[in-house]
mmCIF file of C-alpha atoms in Angstrom:
data_model
loop_
_atom_site.group_PDB
_atom_site.id
_atom_site.type_symbol
_atom_site.label_atom_id
_atom_site.label_comp_id
_atom_site.label_asym_id
_atom_site.label_seq_id
_atom_site.Cartn_x
_atom_site.Cartn_y
_atom_site.Cartn_z
ATOM 1 C CA LYS A 1 -105.938 127.519 106.433
ATOM 2 C CA ASN A 2 -107.763 130.835 106.063
ATOM 3 C CA GLU A 3 -110.100 131.177 103.118
ATOM 4 C CA VAL A 4 -108.520 134.536 102.252
ATOM 5 C CA GLU A 5 -104.769 134.990 102.578
ATOM 6 C CA GLN A 6 -102.942 138.275 102.154
ATOM 7 C CA SER A 7 -99.272 139.017 101.808
ATOM 8 C CA PRO A 8 -97.298 140.652 103.106
ATOM 9 C CA GLN A 9 -98.748 141.220 106.570
ATOM 10 C CA ASN A 10 -96.649 144.346 107.033
ATOM 11 C CA LEU A 11 -95.022 146.546 104.437
ATOM 12 C CA THR A 12 -92.785 149.587 104.817
ATOM 13 C CA ALA A 13 -91.988 151.657 101.762
ATOM 14 C CA GLN A 14 -90.280 154.919 100.900
ATOM 15 C CA GLU A 15 -92.348 157.679 99.377
ATOM 16 C CA GLY A 16 -92.546 157.237 95.619
ATOM 17 C CA GLU A 17 -92.108 153.471 95.585
ATOM 18 C CA PHE A 18 -94.381 151.107 93.681
ATOM 19 C CA ILE A 19 -96.272 148.860 96.078
ATOM 20 C CA THR A 20 -97.948 145.512 95.529
ATOM 21 C CA ILE A 21 -100.204 143.693 97.973
ATOM 22 C CA ASN A 22 -101.356 140.182 97.134
ATOM 23 C CA CYS A 23 -104.510 138.252 97.960
ATOM 24 C CA SER A 24 -105.266 134.584 97.396
ATOM 25 C CA TYR A 25 -108.566 132.909 98.139
ATOM 26 C CA SER A 26 -109.808 129.351 98.219
ATOM 27 C CA VAL A 27 -113.588 129.724 97.896
ATOM 28 C CA GLY A 28 -115.873 130.430 94.993
ATOM 29 C CA ILE A 29 -116.729 134.088 94.808
ATOM 30 C CA SER A 30 -118.976 136.512 93.009
ATOM 31 C CA ALA A 31 -116.689 139.481 93.580
ATOM 32 C CA LEU A 32 -113.491 140.527 95.313
ATOM 33 C CA HIS A 33 -113.162 143.734 97.276
ATOM 34 C CA TRP A 34 -110.170 145.810 98.231
ATOM 35 C CA LEU A 35 -110.769 147.961 101.291
ATOM 36 C CA GLN A 36 -108.729 150.573 103.132
ATOM 37 C CA GLN A 37 -108.867 150.970 106.890
ATOM 38 C CA HIS A 38 -107.283 153.900 108.697
ATOM 39 C CA PRO A 39 -106.456 154.027 112.414
ATOM 40 C CA GLY A 40 -109.718 154.549 114.242
ATOM 41 C CA GLY A 41 -111.470 151.888 112.275
ATOM 42 C CA GLY A 42 -113.353 153.410 109.367
ATOM 43 C CA ILE A 43 -113.342 151.225 106.258
ATOM 44 C CA VAL A 44 -113.472 152.634 102.745
ATOM 45 C CA SER A 45 -114.190 150.491 99.723
ATOM 46 C CA LEU A 46 -111.493 150.973 97.069
ATOM 47 C CA PHE A 47 -112.480 148.440 94.444
ATOM 48 C CA MET A 48 -114.977 145.720 93.768
ATOM 49 C CA LEU A 49 -114.037 143.477 90.856
ATOM 50 C CA SER A 50 -114.973 140.143 89.407
ATOM 51 C CA SER A 51 -112.620 140.053 86.439
ATOM 52 C CA GLY A 52 -109.760 141.873 84.788
ATOM 53 C CA LYS A 53 -108.401 145.133 86.072
ATOM 54 C CA LYS A 54 -109.611 148.408 87.537
ATOM 55 C CA LYS A 55 -107.766 151.674 87.997
ATOM 56 C CA HIS A 56 -108.573 154.649 90.180
ATOM 57 C CA GLY A 57 -105.974 157.366 90.377
ATOM 58 C CA ARG A 58 -102.735 155.808 91.636
ATOM 59 C CA LEU A 59 -104.457 152.567 92.620
ATOM 60 C CA ILE A 60 -104.752 149.541 90.356
ATOM 61 C CA ALA A 61 -106.473 146.260 91.196
ATOM 62 C CA THR A 62 -106.259 143.084 89.178
ATOM 63 C CA ILE A 63 -107.856 139.690 89.548
ATOM 64 C CA ASN A 64 -107.174 136.284 88.014
ATOM 65 C CA ILE A 65 -110.264 134.159 88.580
ATOM 66 C CA GLN A 66 -108.627 130.927 87.358
ATOM 67 C CA GLU A 67 -105.714 131.311 89.773
ATOM 68 C CA LYS A 68 -107.929 132.742 92.569
ATOM 69 C CA HIS A 69 -105.523 135.609 93.048
ATOM 70 C CA SER A 70 -105.752 139.377 93.147
ATOM 71 C CA SER A 71 -103.233 142.165 93.514
ATOM 72 C CA LEU A 72 -103.529 145.764 94.634
ATOM 73 C CA HIS A 73 -100.877 148.114 93.292
ATOM 74 C CA ILE A 74 -100.109 151.640 94.449
ATOM 75 C CA THR A 75 -97.988 153.745 92.138
ATOM 76 C CA ALA A 76 -95.913 156.692 93.402
ATOM 77 C CA SER A 77 -96.754 155.904 97.013
ATOM 78 C CA HIS A 78 -97.255 158.728 99.481
ATOM 79 C CA PRO A 79 -97.300 158.857 103.299
ATOM 80 C CA ARG A 80 -101.063 159.449 103.199
ATOM 81 C CA ASP A 81 -101.414 155.962 101.684
ATOM 82 C CA SER A 82 -100.365 154.541 105.061
ATOM 83 C CA ALA A 83 -103.237 152.363 106.233
ATOM 84 C CA VAL A 84 -104.344 148.751 106.494
ATOM 85 C CA TYR A 85 -105.431 147.291 103.168
ATOM 86 C CA ILE A 86 -107.899 144.456 103.369
ATOM 87 C CA CYS A 87 -108.925 141.968 100.738
ATOM 88 C CA ALA A 88 -112.426 140.519 101.052
ATOM 89 C CA VAL A 89 -114.301 138.070 98.875
ATOM 90 C CA GLY A 90 -118.029 138.072 98.380
ATOM 91 C CA GLY A 91 -120.161 134.978 98.125
ATOM 92 C CA SER A 92 -123.362 134.718 96.168
ATOM 93 C CA GLN A 93 -125.368 135.596 99.282
ATOM 94 C CA GLY A 94 -123.629 138.898 99.823
ATOM 95 C CA ASN A 95 -121.611 138.262 102.980
ATOM 96 C CA LEU A 96 -117.917 139.069 102.870
ATOM 97 C CA ILE A 97 -114.986 136.910 103.977
ATOM 98 C CA PHE A 98 -112.021 139.069 104.936
ATOM 99 C CA GLY A 99 -108.304 138.623 104.930
ATOM 100 C CA LYS A 100 -106.344 139.783 107.963
ATOM 101 C CA GLY A 101 -105.099 142.855 106.184
ATOM 102 C CA THR A 102 -101.753 144.310 105.138
ATOM 103 C CA LYS A 103 -100.419 147.170 107.222
ATOM 104 C CA LEU A 104 -98.701 149.649 104.919
ATOM 105 C CA SER A 105 -96.430 152.383 106.174
ATOM 106 C CA VAL A 106 -95.020 154.844 103.657
ATOM 107 C CA LYS A 107 -92.086 156.906 104.946
ATOM 108 C CA PRO A 108 -91.349 160.401 103.606
ATOM 109 C CA ASP B 1 -126.263 161.645 101.703
ATOM 110 C CA ALA B 2 -124.978 160.860 105.198
ATOM 111 C CA GLY B 3 -123.656 157.447 104.220
ATOM 112 C CA VAL B 4 -123.711 154.675 106.786
ATOM 113 C CA THR B 5 -123.893 155.894 110.367
ATOM 114 C CA GLN B 6 -123.350 153.976 113.583
ATOM 115 C CA SER B 7 -123.922 154.780 117.225
ATOM 116 C CA PRO B 8 -122.444 154.969 119.702
ATOM 117 C CA THR B 9 -118.832 155.535 118.648
ATOM 118 C CA HIS B 10 -117.367 153.997 121.783
ATOM 119 C CA LEU B 11 -118.859 151.941 124.557
ATOM 120 C CA ILE B 12 -117.542 150.413 127.762
ATOM 121 C CA LYS B 13 -119.492 147.603 129.397
ATOM 122 C CA THR B 14 -118.942 145.086 132.170
ATOM 123 C CA ARG B 15 -118.959 141.315 131.789
ATOM 124 C CA GLY B 16 -122.463 139.891 131.912
ATOM 125 C CA GLN B 17 -124.134 143.085 130.742
ATOM 126 C CA GLN B 18 -126.107 143.525 127.553
ATOM 127 C CA VAL B 19 -125.377 146.015 124.765
ATOM 128 C CA THR B 20 -127.256 147.411 121.770
ATOM 129 C CA LEU B 21 -125.475 148.936 118.796
ATOM 130 C CA ARG B 22 -127.251 150.856 116.054
ATOM 131 C CA CYS B 23 -126.751 151.339 112.339
ATOM 132 C CA SER B 24 -128.447 153.474 109.713
ATOM 133 C CA PRO B 25 -127.778 152.396 106.125
ATOM 134 C CA LYS B 26 -126.855 154.543 103.192
ATOM 135 C CA SER B 27 -129.829 156.097 101.455
ATOM 136 C CA GLY B 28 -131.320 153.655 98.949
ATOM 137 C CA HIS B 29 -129.873 150.573 100.626
ATOM 138 C CA ASP B 30 -132.112 147.864 102.064
ATOM 139 C CA THR B 31 -129.602 145.362 103.442
ATOM 140 C CA VAL B 32 -127.480 145.644 106.563
ATOM 141 C CA SER B 33 -124.592 143.368 107.476
ATOM 142 C CA TRP B 34 -122.787 143.314 110.802
ATOM 143 C CA TYR B 35 -119.140 142.389 111.317
ATOM 144 C CA GLN B 36 -116.921 141.968 114.372
ATOM 145 C CA GLN B 37 -113.277 142.977 114.094
ATOM 146 C CA ALA B 38 -110.969 141.917 116.906
ATOM 147 C CA LEU B 39 -107.712 143.807 117.329
ATOM 148 C CA GLY B 40 -105.236 142.916 114.606
ATOM 149 C CA GLN B 41 -107.689 140.711 112.742
ATOM 150 C CA GLY B 42 -109.885 141.067 109.696
ATOM 151 C CA PRO B 43 -113.619 141.542 110.243
ATOM 152 C CA GLN B 44 -115.765 138.455 110.798
ATOM 153 C CA PHE B 45 -119.313 138.237 109.449
ATOM 154 C CA ILE B 46 -121.973 138.131 112.185
ATOM 155 C CA PHE B 47 -125.243 138.313 110.240
ATOM 156 C CA GLN B 48 -127.128 140.096 107.516
ATOM 157 C CA TYR B 49 -130.637 141.582 107.593
ATOM 158 C CA TYR B 50 -132.942 142.131 104.651
ATOM 159 C CA GLU B 51 -136.661 142.893 104.714
ATOM 160 C CA GLU B 52 -136.577 142.866 108.517
ATOM 161 C CA GLU B 53 -135.386 139.272 108.651
ATOM 162 C CA GLU B 54 -132.055 137.644 109.338
ATOM 163 C CA ARG B 55 -131.028 136.440 105.914
ATOM 164 C CA GLN B 56 -127.682 134.890 106.656
ATOM 165 C CA ARG B 57 -125.625 134.228 109.758
ATOM 166 C CA GLY B 58 -121.978 133.637 110.472
ATOM 167 C CA ASN B 59 -120.481 131.469 113.187
ATOM 168 C CA PHE B 60 -121.572 133.486 116.218
ATOM 169 C CA PRO B 61 -123.490 132.270 119.281
ATOM 170 C CA ASP B 62 -127.116 133.076 119.982
ATOM 171 C CA ARG B 63 -125.979 135.784 122.404
ATOM 172 C CA PHE B 64 -125.635 137.856 119.261
ATOM 173 C CA SER B 65 -128.999 138.895 117.892
ATOM 174 C CA GLY B 66 -130.275 141.629 115.673
ATOM 175 C CA HIS B 67 -133.211 143.450 114.292
ATOM 176 C CA GLN B 68 -134.025 145.471 111.214
ATOM 177 C CA PHE B 69 -136.696 148.157 111.225
ATOM 178 C CA PRO B 70 -139.063 149.174 108.404
ATOM 179 C CA ASN B 71 -136.791 152.141 107.606
ATOM 180 C CA TYR B 72 -133.938 149.617 107.039
ATOM 181 C CA SER B 73 -131.958 150.704 110.097
ATOM 182 C CA SER B 74 -130.659 147.900 112.249
ATOM 183 C CA GLU B 75 -129.613 146.996 115.763
ATOM 184 C CA LEU B 76 -127.077 144.479 116.992
ATOM 185 C CA ASN B 77 -127.676 143.123 120.491
ATOM 186 C CA VAL B 78 -125.161 141.172 122.502
ATOM 187 C CA ASN B 79 -126.232 139.522 125.758
ATOM 188 C CA ALA B 80 -124.130 138.199 128.622
ATOM 189 C CA LEU B 81 -121.040 140.050 127.460
ATOM 190 C CA LEU B 82 -117.678 138.303 127.644
ATOM 191 C CA LEU B 83 -114.225 139.877 127.658
ATOM 192 C CA GLY B 84 -113.720 138.330 124.220
ATOM 193 C CA ASP B 85 -116.567 140.399 122.825
ATOM 194 C CA SER B 86 -114.331 143.463 122.999
ATOM 195 C CA ALA B 87 -113.911 144.510 119.378
ATOM 196 C CA LEU B 88 -114.787 147.010 116.696
ATOM 197 C CA TYR B 89 -118.286 146.320 115.399
ATOM 198 C CA LEU B 90 -118.806 147.360 111.809
ATOM 199 C CA CYS B 91 -122.049 147.797 109.973
ATOM 200 C CA ALA B 92 -122.197 147.720 106.180
ATOM 201 C CA SER B 93 -125.126 148.502 103.948
ATOM 202 C CA SER B 94 -125.898 147.362 100.441
ATOM 203 C CA THR B 95 -128.840 146.558 98.248
ATOM 204 C CA LEU B 96 -129.879 143.185 96.915
ATOM 205 C CA ARG B 97 -131.898 144.879 94.218
ATOM 206 C CA GLY B 98 -128.841 145.943 92.238
ATOM 207 C CA PRO B 99 -126.449 143.913 90.108
ATOM 208 C CA SER B 100 -123.698 143.835 92.675
ATOM 209 C CA TYR B 101 -123.160 143.524 96.391
ATOM 210 C CA GLU B 102 -120.924 146.520 96.917
ATOM 211 C CA GLN B 103 -121.014 147.272 100.592
ATOM 212 C CA TYR B 104 -120.552 150.641 102.237
ATOM 213 C CA PHE B 105 -119.144 150.595 105.739
ATOM 214 C CA GLY B 106 -119.926 152.740 108.732
ATOM 215 C CA PRO B 107 -117.231 154.120 111.051
ATOM 216 C CA GLY B 108 -117.776 151.345 113.580
ATOM 217 C CA THR B 109 -118.543 151.097 117.277
ATOM 218 C CA ARG B 110 -115.643 150.204 119.523
ATOM 219 C CA LEU B 111 -116.885 148.026 122.384
ATOM 220 C CA THR B 112 -114.708 147.406 125.414
ATOM 221 C CA VAL B 113 -115.821 144.786 127.930
ATOM 222 C CA THR B 114 -114.135 144.959 131.339
#
């Protein structure tokens, strides 16, 4: 079993839909990261959180430390949100353990 | 601020050859981590360098080695290349002096081994 599990693996949505991507982890962590990866490879950090909820524009990330679960929500989705979204958890030493990613495609 | 930079962007090598990839961290960062991302998979941690020493290592063979220079830039070396080493190699920089381990990623080097 992977230490970081994401669901779904693939997600297709219509423009304007509310999107949720889930992440569950089985290890102790100091922080959880949500990352965005576009075709070509570049990774952008969206959120780093260790408790509660963070919001940035149309993106919202939540984490429940007791349940070892996090969600990434996208409100009013847009085709430019199409990308792979990756959940990663950080140990106390700073290395990251990644999920396999969720490939999101938003259709106009 | 140029952010994290990596070179080269793409590289094609033959089995058995050796390769060196380079990374310059974001200004103010002193720690460099290297990750390997195979096609369709999430990145896997290779190792992390801090103060010119390997601080932590993932489950990769000794063929994978690295170096960090006094200016905090870093190199990843892979010897005796195998077809399975074909992947996107990502470098991320951070600082251990701050309260968090937020990592900033470079654009990656895509290595193809034929």
